[in-house]
GROMACS .gro file of N, CA and C in nm:
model
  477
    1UNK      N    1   0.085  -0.118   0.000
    1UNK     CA    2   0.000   0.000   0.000
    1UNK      C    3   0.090   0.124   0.000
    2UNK      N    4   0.048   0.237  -0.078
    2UNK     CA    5   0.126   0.343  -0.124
    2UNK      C    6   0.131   0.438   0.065
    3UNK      N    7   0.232   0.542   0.088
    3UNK     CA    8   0.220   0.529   0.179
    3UNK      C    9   0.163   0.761   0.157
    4UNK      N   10   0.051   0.748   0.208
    4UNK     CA   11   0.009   0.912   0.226
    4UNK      C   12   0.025   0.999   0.370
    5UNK      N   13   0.075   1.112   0.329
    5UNK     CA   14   0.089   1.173   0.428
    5UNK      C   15   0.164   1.330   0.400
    6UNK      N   16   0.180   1.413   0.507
    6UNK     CA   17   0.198   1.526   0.526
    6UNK      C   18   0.370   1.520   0.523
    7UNK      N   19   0.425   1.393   0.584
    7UNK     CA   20   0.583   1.393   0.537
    7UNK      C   21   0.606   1.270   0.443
    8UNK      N   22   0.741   1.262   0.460
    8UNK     CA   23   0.776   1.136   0.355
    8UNK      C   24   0.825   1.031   0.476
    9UNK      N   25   0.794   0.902   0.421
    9UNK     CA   26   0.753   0.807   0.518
    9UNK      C   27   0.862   0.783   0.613
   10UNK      N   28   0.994   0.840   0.560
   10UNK     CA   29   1.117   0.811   0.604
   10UNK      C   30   1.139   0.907   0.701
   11UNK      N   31   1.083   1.023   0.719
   11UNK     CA   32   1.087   1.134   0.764
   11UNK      C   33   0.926   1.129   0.951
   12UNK      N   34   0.869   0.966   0.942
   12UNK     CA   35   0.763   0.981   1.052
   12UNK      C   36   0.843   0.930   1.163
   13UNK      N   37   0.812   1.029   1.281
   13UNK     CA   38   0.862   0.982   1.428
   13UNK      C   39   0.722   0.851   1.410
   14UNK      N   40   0.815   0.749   1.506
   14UNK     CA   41   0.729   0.636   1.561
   14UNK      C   42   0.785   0.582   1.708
   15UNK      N   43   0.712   0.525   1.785
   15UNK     CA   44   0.769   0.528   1.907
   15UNK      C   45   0.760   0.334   1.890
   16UNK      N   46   0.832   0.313   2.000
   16UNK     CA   47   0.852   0.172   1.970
   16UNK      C   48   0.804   0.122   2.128
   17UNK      N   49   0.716   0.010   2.147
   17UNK     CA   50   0.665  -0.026   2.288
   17UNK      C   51   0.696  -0.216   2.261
   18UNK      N   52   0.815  -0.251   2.417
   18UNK     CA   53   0.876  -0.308   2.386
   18UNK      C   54   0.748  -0.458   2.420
   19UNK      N   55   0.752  -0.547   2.324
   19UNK     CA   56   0.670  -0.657   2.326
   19UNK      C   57   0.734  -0.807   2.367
   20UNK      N   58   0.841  -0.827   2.345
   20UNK     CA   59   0.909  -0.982   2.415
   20UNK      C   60   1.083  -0.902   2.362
   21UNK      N   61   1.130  -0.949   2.417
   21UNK     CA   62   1.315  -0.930   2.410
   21UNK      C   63   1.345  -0.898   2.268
   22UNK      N   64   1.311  -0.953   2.203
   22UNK     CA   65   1.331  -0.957   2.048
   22UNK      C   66   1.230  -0.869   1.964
   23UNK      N   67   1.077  -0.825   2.052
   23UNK     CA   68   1.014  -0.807   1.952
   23UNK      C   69   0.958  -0.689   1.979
   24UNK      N   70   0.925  -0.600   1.916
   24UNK     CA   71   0.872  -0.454   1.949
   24UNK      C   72   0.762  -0.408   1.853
   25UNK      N   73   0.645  -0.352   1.897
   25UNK     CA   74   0.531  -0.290   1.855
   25UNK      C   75   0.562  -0.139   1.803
   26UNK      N   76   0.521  -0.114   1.684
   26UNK     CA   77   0.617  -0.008   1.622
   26UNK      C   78   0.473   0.099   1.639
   27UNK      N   79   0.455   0.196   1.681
   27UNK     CA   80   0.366   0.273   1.666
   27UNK      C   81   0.392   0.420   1.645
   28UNK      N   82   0.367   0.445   1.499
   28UNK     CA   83   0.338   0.571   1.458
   28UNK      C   84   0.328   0.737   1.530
   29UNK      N   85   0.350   0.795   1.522
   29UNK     CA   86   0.287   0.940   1.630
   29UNK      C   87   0.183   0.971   1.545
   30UNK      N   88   0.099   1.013   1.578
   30UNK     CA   89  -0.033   1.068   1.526
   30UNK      C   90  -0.032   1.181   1.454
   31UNK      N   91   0.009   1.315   1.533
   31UNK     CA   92   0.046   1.466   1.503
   31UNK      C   93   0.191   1.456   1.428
   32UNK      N   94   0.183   1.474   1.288
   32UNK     CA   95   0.265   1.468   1.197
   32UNK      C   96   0.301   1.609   1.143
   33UNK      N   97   0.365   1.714   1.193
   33UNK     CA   98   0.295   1.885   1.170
   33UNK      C   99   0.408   1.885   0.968
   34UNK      N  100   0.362   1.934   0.904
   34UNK     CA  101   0.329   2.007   0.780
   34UNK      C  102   0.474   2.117   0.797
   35UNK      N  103   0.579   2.066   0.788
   35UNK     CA  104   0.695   2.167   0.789
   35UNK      C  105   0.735   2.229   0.653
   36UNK      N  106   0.735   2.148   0.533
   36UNK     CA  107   0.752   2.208   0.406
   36UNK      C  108   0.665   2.326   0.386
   37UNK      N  109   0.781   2.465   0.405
   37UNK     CA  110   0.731   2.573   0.300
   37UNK      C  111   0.672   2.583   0.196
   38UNK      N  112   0.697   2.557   0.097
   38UNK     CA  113   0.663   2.476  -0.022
   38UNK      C  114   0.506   2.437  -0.012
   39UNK      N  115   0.500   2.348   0.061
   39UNK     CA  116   0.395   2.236   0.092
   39UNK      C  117   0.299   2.337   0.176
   40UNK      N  118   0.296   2.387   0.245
   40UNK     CA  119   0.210   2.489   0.296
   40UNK      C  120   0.172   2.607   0.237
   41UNK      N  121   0.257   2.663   0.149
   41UNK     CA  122   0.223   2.763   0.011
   41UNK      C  123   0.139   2.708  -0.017
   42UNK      N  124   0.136   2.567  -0.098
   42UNK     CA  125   0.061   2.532  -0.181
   42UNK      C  126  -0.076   2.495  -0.152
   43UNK      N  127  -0.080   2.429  -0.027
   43UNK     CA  128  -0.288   2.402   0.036
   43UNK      C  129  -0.261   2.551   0.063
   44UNK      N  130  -0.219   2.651   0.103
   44UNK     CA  131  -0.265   2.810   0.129
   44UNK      C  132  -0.319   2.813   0.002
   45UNK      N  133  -0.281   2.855  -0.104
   45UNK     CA  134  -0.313   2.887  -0.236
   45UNK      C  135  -0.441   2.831  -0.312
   46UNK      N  136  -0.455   2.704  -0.294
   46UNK     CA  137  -0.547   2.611  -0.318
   46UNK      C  138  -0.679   2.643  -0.212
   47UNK      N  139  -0.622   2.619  -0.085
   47UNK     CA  140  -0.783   2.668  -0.014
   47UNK      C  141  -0.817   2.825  -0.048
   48UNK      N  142  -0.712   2.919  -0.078
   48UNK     CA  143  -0.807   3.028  -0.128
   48UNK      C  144  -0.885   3.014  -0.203
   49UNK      N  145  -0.819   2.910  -0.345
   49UNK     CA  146  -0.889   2.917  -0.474
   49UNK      C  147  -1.040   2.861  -0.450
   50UNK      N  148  -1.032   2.768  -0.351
   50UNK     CA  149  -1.166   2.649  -0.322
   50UNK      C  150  -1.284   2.738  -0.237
   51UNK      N  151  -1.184   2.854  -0.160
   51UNK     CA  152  -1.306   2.969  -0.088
   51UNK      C  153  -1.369   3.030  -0.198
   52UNK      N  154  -1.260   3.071  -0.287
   52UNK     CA  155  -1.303   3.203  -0.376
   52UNK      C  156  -1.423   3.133  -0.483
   53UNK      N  157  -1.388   2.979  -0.548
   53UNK     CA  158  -1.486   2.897  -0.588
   53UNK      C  159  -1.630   2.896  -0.480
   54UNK      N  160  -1.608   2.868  -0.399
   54UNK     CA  161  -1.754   2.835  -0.335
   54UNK      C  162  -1.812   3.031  -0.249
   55UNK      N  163  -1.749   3.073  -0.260
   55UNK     CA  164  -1.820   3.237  -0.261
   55UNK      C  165  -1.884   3.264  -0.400
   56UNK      N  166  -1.834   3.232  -0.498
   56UNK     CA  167  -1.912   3.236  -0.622
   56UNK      C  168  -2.001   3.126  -0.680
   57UNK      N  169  -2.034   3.042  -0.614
   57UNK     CA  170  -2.103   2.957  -0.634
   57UNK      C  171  -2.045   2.843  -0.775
   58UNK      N  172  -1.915   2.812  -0.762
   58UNK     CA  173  -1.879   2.744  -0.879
   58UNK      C  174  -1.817   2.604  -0.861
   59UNK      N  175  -1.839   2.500  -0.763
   59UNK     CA  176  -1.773   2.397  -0.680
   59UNK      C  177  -1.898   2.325  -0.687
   60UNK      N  178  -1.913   2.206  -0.716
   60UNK     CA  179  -2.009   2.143  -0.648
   60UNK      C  180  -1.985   2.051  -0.495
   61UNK      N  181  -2.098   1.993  -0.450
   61UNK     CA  182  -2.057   1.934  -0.344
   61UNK      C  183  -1.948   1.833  -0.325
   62UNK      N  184  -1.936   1.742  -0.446
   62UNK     CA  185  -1.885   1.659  -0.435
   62UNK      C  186  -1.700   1.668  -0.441
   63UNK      N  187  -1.710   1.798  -0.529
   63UNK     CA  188  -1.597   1.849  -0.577
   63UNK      C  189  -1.553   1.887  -0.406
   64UNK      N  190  -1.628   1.950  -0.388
   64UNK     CA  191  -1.553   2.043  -0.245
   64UNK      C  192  -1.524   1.913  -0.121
   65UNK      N  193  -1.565   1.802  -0.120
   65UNK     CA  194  -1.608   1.695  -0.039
   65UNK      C  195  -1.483   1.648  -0.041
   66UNK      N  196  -1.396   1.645  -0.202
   66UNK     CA  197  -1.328   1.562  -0.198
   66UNK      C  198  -1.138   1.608  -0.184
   67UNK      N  199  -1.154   1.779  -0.209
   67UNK     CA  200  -1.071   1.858  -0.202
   67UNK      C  201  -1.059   1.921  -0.077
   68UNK      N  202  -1.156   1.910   0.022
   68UNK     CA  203  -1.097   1.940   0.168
   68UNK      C  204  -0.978   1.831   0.244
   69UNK      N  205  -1.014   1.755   0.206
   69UNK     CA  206  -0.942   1.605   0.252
   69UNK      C  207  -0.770   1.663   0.178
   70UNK      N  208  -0.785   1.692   0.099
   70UNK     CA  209  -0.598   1.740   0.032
   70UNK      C  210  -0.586   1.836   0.086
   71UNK      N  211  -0.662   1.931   0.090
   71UNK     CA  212  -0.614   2.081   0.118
   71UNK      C  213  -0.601   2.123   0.271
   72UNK      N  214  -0.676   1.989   0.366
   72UNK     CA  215  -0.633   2.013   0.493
   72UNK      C  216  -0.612   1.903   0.554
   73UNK      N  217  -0.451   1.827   0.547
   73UNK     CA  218  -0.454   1.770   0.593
   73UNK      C  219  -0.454   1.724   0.766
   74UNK      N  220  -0.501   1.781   0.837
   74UNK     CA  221  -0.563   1.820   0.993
   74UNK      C  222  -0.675   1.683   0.987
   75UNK      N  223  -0.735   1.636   0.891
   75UNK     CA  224  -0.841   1.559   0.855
   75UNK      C  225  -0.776   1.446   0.877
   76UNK      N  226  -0.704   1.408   0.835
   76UNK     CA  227  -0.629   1.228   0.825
   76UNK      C  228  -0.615   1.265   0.939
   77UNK      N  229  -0.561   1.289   1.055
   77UNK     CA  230  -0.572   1.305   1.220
   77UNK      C  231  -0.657   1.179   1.276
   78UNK      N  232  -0.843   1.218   1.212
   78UNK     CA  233  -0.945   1.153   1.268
   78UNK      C  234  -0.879   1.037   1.243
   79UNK      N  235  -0.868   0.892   1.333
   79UNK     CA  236  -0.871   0.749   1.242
   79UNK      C  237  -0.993   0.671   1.325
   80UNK      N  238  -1.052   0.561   1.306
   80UNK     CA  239  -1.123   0.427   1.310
   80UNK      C  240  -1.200   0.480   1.449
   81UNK      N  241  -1.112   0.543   1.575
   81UNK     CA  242  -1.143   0.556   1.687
   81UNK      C  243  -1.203   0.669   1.734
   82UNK      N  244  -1.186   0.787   1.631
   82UNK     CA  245  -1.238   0.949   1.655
   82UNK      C  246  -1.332   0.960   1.525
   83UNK      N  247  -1.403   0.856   1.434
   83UNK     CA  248  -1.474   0.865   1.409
   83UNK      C  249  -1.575   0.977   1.355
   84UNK      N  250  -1.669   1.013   1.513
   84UNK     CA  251  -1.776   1.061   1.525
   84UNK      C  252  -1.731   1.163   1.525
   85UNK      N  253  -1.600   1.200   1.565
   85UNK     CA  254  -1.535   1.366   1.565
   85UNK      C  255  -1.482   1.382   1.414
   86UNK      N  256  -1.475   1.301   1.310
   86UNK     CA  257  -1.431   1.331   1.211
   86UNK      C  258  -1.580   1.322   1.104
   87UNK      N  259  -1.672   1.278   1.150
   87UNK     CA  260  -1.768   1.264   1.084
   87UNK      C  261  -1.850   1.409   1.079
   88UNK      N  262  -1.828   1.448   1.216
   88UNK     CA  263  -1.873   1.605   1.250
   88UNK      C  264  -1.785   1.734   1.212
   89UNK      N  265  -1.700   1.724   1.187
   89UNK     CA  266  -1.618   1.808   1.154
   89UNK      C  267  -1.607   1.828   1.017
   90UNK      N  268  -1.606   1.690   0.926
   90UNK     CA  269  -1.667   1.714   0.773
   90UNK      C  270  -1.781   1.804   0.753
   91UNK      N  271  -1.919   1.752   0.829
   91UNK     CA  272  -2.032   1.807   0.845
   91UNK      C  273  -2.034   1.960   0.852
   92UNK      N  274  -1.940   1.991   0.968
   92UNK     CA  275  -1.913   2.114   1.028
   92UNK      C  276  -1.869   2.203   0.859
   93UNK      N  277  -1.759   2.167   0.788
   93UNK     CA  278  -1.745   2.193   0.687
   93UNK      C  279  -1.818   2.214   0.575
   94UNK      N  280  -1.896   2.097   0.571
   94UNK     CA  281  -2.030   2.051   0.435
   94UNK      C  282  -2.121   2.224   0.487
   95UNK      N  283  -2.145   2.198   0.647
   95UNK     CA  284  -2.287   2.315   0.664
   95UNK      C  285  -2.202   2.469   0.611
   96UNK      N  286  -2.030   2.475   0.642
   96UNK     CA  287  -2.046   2.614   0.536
   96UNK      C  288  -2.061   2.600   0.407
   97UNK      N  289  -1.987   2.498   0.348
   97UNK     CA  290  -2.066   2.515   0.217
   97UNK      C  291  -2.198   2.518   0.209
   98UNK      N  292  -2.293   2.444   0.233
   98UNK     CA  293  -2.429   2.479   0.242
   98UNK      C  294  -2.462   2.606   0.209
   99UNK      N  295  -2.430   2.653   0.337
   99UNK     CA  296  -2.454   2.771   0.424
   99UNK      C  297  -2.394   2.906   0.276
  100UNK      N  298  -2.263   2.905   0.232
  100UNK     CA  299  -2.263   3.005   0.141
  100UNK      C  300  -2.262   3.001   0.037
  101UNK      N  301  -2.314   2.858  -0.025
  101UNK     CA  302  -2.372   2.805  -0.172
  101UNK      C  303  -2.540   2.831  -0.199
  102UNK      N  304  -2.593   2.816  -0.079
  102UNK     CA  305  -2.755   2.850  -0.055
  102UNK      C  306  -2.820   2.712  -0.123
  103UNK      N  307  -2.758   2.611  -0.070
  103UNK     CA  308  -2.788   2.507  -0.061
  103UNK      C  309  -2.898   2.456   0.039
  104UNK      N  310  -3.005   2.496   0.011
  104UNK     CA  311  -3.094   2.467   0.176
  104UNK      C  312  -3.158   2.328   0.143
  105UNK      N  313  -3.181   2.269   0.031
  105UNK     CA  314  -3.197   2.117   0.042
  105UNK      C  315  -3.110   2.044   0.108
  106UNK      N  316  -2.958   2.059   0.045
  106UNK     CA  317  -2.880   1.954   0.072
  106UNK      C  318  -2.866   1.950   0.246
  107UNK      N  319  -2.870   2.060   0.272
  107UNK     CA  320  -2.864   2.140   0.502
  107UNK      C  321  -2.949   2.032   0.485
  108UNK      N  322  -3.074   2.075   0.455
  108UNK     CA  323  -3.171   1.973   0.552
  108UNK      C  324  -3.203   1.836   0.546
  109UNK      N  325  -3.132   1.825   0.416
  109UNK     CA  326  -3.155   1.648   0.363
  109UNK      C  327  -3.171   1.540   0.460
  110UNK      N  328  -3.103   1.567   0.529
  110UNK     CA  329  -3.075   1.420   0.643
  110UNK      C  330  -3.163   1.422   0.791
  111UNK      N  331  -3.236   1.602   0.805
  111UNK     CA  332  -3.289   1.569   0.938
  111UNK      C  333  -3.410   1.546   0.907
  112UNK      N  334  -3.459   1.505   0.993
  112UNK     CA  335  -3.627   1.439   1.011
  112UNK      C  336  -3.723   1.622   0.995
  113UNK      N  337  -3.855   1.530   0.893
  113UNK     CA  338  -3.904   1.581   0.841
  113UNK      C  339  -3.971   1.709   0.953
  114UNK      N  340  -3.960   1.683   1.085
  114UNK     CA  341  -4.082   1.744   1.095
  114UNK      C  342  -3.976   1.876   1.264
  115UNK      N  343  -3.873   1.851   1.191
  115UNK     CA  344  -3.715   1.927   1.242
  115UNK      C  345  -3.632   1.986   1.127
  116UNK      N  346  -3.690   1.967   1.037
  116UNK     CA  347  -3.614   2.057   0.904
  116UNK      C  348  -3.582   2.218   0.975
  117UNK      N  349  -3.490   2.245   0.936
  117UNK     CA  350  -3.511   2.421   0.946
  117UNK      C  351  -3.578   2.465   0.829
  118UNK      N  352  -3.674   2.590   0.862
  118UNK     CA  353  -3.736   2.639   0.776
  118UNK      C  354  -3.680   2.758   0.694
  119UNK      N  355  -3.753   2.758   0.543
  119UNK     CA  356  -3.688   2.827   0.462
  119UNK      C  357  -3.697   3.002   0.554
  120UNK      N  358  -3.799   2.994   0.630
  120UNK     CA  359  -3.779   3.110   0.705
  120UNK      C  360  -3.641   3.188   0.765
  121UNK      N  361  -3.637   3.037   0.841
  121UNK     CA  362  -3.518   3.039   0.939
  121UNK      C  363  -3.349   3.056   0.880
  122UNK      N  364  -3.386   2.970   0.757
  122UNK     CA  365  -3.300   2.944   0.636
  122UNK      C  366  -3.234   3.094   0.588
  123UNK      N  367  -3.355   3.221   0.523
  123UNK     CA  368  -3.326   3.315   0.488
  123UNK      C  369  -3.242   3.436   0.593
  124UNK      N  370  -3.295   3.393   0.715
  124UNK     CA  371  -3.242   3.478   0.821
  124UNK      C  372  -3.124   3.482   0.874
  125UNK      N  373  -3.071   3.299   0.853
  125UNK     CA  374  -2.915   3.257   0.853
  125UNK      C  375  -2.861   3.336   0.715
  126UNK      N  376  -2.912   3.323   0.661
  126UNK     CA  377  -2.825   3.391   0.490
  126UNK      C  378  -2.821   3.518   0.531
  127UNK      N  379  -2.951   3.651   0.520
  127UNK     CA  380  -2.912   3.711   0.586
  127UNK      C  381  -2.788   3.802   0.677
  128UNK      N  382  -2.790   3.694   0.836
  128UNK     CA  383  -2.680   3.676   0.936
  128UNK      C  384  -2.527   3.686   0.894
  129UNK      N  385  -2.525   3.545   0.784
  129UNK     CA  386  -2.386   3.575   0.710
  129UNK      C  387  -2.353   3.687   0.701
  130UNK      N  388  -2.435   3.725   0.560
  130UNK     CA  389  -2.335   3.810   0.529
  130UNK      C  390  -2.330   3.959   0.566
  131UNK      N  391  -2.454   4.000   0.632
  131UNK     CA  392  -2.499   4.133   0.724
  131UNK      C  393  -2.378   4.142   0.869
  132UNK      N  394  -2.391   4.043   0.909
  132UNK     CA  395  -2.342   4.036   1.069
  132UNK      C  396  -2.185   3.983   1.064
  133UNK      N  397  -2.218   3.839   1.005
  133UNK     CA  398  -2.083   3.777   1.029
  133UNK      C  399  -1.951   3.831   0.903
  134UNK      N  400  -2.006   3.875   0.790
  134UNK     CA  401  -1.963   3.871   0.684
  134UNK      C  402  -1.858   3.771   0.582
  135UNK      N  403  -1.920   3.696   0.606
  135UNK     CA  404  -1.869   3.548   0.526
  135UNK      C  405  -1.861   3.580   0.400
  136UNK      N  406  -1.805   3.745   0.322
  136UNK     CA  407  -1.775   3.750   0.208
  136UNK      C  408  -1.695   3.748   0.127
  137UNK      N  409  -1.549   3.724   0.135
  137UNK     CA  410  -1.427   3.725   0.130
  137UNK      C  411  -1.356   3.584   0.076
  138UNK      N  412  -1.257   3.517   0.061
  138UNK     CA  413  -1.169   3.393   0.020
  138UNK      C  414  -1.128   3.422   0.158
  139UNK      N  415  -1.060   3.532   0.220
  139UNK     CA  416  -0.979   3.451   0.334
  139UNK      C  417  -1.073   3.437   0.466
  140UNK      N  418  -1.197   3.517   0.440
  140UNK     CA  419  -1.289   3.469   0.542
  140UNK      C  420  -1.301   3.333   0.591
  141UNK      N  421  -1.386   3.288   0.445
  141UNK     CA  422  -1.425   3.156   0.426
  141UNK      C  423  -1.296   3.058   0.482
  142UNK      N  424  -1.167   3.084   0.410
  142UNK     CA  425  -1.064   3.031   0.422
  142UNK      C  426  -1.074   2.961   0.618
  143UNK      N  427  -1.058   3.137   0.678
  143UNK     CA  428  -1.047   3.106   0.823
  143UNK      C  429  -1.138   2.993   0.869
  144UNK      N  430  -1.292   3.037   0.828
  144UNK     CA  431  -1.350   3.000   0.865
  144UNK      C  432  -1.341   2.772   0.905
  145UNK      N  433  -1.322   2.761   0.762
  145UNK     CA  434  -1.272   2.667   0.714
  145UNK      C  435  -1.181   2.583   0.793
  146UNK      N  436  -1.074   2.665   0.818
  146UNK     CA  437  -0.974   2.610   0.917
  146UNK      C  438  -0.999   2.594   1.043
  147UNK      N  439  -1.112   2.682   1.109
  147UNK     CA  440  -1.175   2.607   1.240
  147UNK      C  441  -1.232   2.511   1.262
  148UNK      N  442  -1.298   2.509   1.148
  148UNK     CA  443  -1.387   2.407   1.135
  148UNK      C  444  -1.286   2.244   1.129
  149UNK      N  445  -1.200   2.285   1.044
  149UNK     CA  446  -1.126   2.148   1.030
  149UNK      C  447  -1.067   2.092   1.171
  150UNK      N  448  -1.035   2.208   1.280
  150UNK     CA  449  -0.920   2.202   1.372
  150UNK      C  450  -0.995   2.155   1.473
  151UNK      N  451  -1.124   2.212   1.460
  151UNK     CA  452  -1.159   2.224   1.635
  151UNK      C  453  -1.183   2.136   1.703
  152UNK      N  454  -1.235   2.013   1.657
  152UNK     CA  455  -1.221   1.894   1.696
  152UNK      C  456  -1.085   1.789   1.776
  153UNK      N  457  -0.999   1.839   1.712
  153UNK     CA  458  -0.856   1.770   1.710
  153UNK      C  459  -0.834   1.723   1.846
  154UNK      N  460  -0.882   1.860   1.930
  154UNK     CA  461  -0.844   1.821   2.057
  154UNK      C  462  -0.905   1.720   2.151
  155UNK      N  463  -1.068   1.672   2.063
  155UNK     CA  464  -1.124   1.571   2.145
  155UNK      C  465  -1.042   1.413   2.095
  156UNK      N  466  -0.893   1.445   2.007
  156UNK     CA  467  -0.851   1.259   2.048
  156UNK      C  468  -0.750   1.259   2.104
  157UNK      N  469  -0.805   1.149   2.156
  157UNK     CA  470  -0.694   1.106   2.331
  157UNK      C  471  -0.584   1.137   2.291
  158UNK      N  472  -0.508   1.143   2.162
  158UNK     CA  473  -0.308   1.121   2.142
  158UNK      C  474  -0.314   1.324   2.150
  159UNK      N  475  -0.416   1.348   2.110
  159UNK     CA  476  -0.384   1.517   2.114
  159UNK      C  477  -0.382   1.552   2.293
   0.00000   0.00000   0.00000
């Protein structure tokens, strides 16, 4: 299996926990931090382009679904065991796109019918944006973006 990541494979701390005289359990570190200049230019540059795309309405979902996962890698973090924190934190992501695509089907798709938010409620969040919060910008969105990816991090046990 090809090996992905934020360094080169030769380059991951792993800690070693000793298992019989001879034999040792090799385990990985989790927090792998993103030191290439280079390499951080480049998701900078790219998540602008992906804000400045979805402020203009030109990304679809699937597109943006599949380009957060490259452009932040903070995401590979979640594994098998943090799950529900990585499942929410996508989400957390999906609802700004939603939120500044004016996507109000896809928001409500999944909750029960009779808990939908209403297009009422819907217009008043749109509104909110961009009156109050002003979610109008690439590096807004950008920031925004990056909380969303991070804030979680701290609910797994190795963080």
């Amino acid at each position: 299996k090809e090996f992905f990541g934020a360094v080169q494979f030769q380059d991951m701390h792993f800690s070693l926990e000793r298992q019989h005289e001879t034999e040792a359990l090799v385990i990985p570190e989790v927090w792998i931090p993103v030191t290439s200049r280079e390499l951080l230019e480049k998701l900078g540059k790219e998540a602008m382009v992906m804000s400045t795309e979805v402020l203009k309405k030109q990304i679809s979902e699937d597109s943006f679904k599949s380009r957060i996962g490259r452009i932040f890698p903070e995401l590979n973090y979640f594994d098998a065991a943090s799950a529900i924190q990585r499942d929410q934190t996508t989400g957390a992501m999906l609802s700004v796109y939603w939120l500044l695509s004016n996507h109000h089907e896809a928001f409500i798709r999944n909750q029960e019918q009779d808990e939908q938010l209403s297009k009422q409620s819907w217009a008043w969040i749109q509104d909110w944006i961009s009156t109050i919060v002003k979610l109008s910008t690439s590096e807004v969105v950008d920031a925004i973006l990056v909380f969303m990816a991070i804030h979680a991090l701290g609910k797994i046990k190795e963080f």
